[in-house]
mmCIF file of C-alpha atoms in Angstrom:
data_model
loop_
_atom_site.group_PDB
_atom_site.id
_atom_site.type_symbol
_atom_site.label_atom_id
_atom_site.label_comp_id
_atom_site.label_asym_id
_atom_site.label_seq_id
_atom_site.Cartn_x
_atom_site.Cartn_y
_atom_site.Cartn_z
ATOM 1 C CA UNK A 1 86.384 149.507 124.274
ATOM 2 C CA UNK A 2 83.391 151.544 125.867
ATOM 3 C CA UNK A 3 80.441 150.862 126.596
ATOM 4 C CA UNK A 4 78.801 153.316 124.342
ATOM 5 C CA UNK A 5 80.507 151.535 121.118
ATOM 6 C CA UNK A 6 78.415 148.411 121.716
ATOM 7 C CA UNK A 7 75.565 150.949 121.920
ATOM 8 C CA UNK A 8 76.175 152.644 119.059
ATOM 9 C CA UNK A 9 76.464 148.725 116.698
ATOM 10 C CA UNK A 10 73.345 147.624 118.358
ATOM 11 C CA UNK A 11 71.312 150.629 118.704
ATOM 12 C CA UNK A 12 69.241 151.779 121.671
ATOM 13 C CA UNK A 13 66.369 149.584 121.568
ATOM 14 C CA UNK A 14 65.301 148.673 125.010
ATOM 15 C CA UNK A 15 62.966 146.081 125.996
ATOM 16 C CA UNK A 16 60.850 147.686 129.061
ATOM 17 C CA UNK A 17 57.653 146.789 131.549
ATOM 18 C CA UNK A 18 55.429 148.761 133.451
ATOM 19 C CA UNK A 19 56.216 147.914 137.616
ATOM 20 C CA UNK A 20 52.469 147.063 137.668
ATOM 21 C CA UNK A 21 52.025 144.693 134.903
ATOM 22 C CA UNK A 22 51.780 140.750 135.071
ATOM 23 C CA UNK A 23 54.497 138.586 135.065
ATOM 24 C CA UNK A 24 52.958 136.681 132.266
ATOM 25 C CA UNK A 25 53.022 140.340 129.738
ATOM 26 C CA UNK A 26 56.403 140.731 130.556
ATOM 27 C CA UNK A 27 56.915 137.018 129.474
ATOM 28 C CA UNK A 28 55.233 137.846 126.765
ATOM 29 C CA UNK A 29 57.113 141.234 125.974
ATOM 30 C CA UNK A 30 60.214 139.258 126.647
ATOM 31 C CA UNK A 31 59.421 136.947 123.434
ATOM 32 C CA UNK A 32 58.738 139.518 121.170
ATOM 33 C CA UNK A 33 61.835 141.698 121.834
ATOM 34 C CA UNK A 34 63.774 138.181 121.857
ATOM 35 C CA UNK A 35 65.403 139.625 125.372
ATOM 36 C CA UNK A 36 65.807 137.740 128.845
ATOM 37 C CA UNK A 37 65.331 140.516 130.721
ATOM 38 C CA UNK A 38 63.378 143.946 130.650
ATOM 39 C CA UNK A 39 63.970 147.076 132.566
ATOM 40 C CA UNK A 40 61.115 147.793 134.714
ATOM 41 C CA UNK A 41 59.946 150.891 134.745
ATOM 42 C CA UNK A 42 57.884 153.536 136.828
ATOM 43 C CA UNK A 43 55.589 156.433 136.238
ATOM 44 C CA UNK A 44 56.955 159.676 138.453
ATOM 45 C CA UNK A 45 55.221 162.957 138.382
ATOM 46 C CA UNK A 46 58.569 164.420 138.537
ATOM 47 C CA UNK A 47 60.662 162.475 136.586
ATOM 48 C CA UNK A 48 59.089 160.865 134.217
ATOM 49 C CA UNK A 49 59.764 157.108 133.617
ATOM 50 C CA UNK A 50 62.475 155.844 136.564
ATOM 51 C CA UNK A 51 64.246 152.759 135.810
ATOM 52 C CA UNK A 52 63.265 150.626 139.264
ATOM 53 C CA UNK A 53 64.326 147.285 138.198
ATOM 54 C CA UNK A 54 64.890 144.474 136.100
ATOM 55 C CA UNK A 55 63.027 141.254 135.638
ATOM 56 C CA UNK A 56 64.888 138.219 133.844
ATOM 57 C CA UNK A 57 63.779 134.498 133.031
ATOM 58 C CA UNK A 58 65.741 133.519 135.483
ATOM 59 C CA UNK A 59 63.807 135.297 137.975
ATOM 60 C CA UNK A 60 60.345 134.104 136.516
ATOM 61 C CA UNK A 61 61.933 130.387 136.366
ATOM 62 C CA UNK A 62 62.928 130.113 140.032
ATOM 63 C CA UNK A 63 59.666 131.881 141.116
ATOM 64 C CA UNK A 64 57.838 129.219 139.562
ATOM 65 C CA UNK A 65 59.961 126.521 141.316
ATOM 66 C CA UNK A 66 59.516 128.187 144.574
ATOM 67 C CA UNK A 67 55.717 129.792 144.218
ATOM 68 C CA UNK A 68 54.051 127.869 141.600
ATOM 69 C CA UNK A 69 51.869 129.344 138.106
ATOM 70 C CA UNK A 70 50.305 131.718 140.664
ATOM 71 C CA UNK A 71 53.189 134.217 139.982
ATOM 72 C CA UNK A 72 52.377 134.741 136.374
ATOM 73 C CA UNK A 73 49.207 136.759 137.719
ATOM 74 C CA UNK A 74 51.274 138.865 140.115
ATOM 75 C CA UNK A 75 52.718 142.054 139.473
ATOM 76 C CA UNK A 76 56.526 142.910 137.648
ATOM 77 C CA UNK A 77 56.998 144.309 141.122
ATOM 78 C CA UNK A 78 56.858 141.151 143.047
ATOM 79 C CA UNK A 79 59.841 139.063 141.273
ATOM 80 C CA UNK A 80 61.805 142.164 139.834
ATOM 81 C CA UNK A 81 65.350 142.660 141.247
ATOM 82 C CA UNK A 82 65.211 146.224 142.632
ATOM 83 C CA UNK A 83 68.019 148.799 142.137
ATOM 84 C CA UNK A 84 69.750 146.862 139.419
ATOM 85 C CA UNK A 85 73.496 147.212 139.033
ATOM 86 C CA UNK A 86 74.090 149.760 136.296
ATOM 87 C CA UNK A 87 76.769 151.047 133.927
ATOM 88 C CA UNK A 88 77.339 154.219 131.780
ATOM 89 C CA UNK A 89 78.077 154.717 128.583
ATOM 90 C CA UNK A 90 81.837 155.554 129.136
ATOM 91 C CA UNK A 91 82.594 152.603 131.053
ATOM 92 C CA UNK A 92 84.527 149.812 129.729
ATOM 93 C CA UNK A 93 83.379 146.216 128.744
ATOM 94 C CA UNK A 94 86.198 144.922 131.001
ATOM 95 C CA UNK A 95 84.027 146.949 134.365
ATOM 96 C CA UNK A 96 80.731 145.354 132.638
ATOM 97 C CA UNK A 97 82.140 142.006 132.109
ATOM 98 C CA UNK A 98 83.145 142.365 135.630
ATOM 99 C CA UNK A 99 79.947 143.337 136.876
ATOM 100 C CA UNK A 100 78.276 140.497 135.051
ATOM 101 C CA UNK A 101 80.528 137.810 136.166
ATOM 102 C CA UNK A 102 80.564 139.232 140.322
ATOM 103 C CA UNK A 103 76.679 139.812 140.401
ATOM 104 C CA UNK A 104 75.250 136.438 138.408
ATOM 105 C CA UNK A 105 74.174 138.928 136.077
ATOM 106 C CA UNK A 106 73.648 138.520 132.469
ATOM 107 C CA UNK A 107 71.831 142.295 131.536
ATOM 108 C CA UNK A 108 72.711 145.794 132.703
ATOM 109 C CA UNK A 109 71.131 148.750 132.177
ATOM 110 C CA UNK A 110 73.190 151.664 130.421
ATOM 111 C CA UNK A 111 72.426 154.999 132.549
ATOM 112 C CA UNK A 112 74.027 158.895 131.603
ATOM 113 C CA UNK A 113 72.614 160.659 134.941
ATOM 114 C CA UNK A 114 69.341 159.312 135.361
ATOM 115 C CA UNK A 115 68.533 158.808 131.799
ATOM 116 C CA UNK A 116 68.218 155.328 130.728
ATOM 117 C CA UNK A 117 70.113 155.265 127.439
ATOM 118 C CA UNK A 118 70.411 151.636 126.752
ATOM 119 C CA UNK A 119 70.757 147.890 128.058
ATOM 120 C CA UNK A 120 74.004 145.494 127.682
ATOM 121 C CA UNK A 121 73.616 142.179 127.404
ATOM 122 C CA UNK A 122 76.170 139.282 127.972
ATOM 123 C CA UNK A 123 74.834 138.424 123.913
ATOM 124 C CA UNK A 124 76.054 141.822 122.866
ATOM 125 C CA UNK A 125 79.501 141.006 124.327
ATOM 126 C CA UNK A 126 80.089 138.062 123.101
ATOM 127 C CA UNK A 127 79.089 138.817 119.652
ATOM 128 C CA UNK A 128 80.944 141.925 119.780
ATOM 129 C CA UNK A 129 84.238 139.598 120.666
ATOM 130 C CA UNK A 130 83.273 137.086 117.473
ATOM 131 C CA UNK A 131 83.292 140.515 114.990
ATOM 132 C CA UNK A 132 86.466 141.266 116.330
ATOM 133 C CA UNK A 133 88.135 137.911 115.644
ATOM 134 C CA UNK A 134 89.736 137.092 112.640
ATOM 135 C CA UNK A 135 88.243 135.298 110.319
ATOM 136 C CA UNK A 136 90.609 132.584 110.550
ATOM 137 C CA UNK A 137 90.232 132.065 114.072
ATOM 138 C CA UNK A 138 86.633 131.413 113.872
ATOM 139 C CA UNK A 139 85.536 127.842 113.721
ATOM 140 C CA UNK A 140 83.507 125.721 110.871
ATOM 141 C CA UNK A 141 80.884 123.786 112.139
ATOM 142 C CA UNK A 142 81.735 121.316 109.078
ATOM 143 C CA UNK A 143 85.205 120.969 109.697
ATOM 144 C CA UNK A 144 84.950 120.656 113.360
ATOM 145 C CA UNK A 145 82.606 117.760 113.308
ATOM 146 C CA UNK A 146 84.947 115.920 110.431
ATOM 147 C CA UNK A 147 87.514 116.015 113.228
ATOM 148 C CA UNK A 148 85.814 114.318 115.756
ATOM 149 C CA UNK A 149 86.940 110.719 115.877
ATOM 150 C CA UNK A 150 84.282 108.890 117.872
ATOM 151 C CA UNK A 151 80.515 107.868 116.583
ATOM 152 C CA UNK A 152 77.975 110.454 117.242
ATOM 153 C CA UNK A 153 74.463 108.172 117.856
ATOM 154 C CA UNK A 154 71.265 109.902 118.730
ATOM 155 C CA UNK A 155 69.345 108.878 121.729
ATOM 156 C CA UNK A 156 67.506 105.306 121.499
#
C-alpha cells in the first residue's frame, strides 16, 4: 500500500501555521483541526509557501516543562522541529511506519517535489489497518469486558 491511497481515503486537508505565529494560535489551530501537529509554513518571494517545519504537542508539552507558560507567547519558530522527515506520495506505509517508529515521530508531511500535498499521521495508519481487518477479527467492547474474570472497582 502507498502512501498516496491513505491520501486519497482521507483527503488532503492539512492543518498548517505561519513560522511567525504564537505557540498558543497554533494550540489553538491544533484543536480545531483535531491534529497534534501542524506543518509550519513560510512566506518565500520565490516559492511561495515552503514547508520549514512541524510543531507537535509534544513539542509544546516538554517546552512547558523545560521553559515555563512564557513559550505560549513565543513564536512557531522557536519550538518547531526544523527540516521535518518527509515522505512522498509513492512511498509505502511500511517506509512511513518505519520512519515513524526510528524518528519518535507520530506526523509526516507528504511532499511530490517541493509541493506539500498532504500529512500522514500514525491515526491514519492505524485506522487504515482496522478497515482492512475483517470484521470478525475486530473486538466488542461488550463481549470483551464479559470475559474479564476479576472485579473492576473505580477509584475510592
Amino acid at each position: 500500500m502507498k502512501v498516496e491511497d491513505i491520501l486519497r481515503k482521507k483527503g488532503t486537508r492539512i492543518g498548517m501555521v505561519r513560522i511567525n505565529e504564537t505557540v498558543a494560535t497554533a494550540l489553538r489551530l491544533m484543536k480545531a483541526e483535531n491534529t497534534g501537529a501542524l506543518v509550519v509554513k513560510d512566506v518565500c518571494r520565490t516559492e511561495g509557501n515552503t514547508v520549514v517545519g512541524v510543531i507537535s504537542e509534544r513539542d509544546v508539552v516538554r517546552a512547558l516543562v523545560d521553559r515555563g507558560p512564557g513559550i505560549l507567547e513565543q513564536a512557531v519558530s522557536a519550538l518547531m522541529t526544523r527540516d521535518p522527515y518527509c515522505c512522498s506520495p509513492s512511498d509505502t506505509v511500511r517506509h512511513v511506519l518505519s520512519l515513524m517508529d526510528e524518528h519518535g515521530i507520530r506526523h509526516v508531511p507528504v511532499l511530490e517535489g517541493a509541493t506539500l500535498v498532504g500529512v500522514v499521521s500514525v491515526r491514519d495508519l492505524i485506522r487504515r489497518q482496522l478497515e482492512e481487518l475483517p470484521a470478525d477479527e475486530l473486538p466488542i467492547a461488550a463481549s470483551a469486558a464479559e470475559s474479564w474474570d476479576f472485579p473492576v472497582v473505580a477509584n475510592q
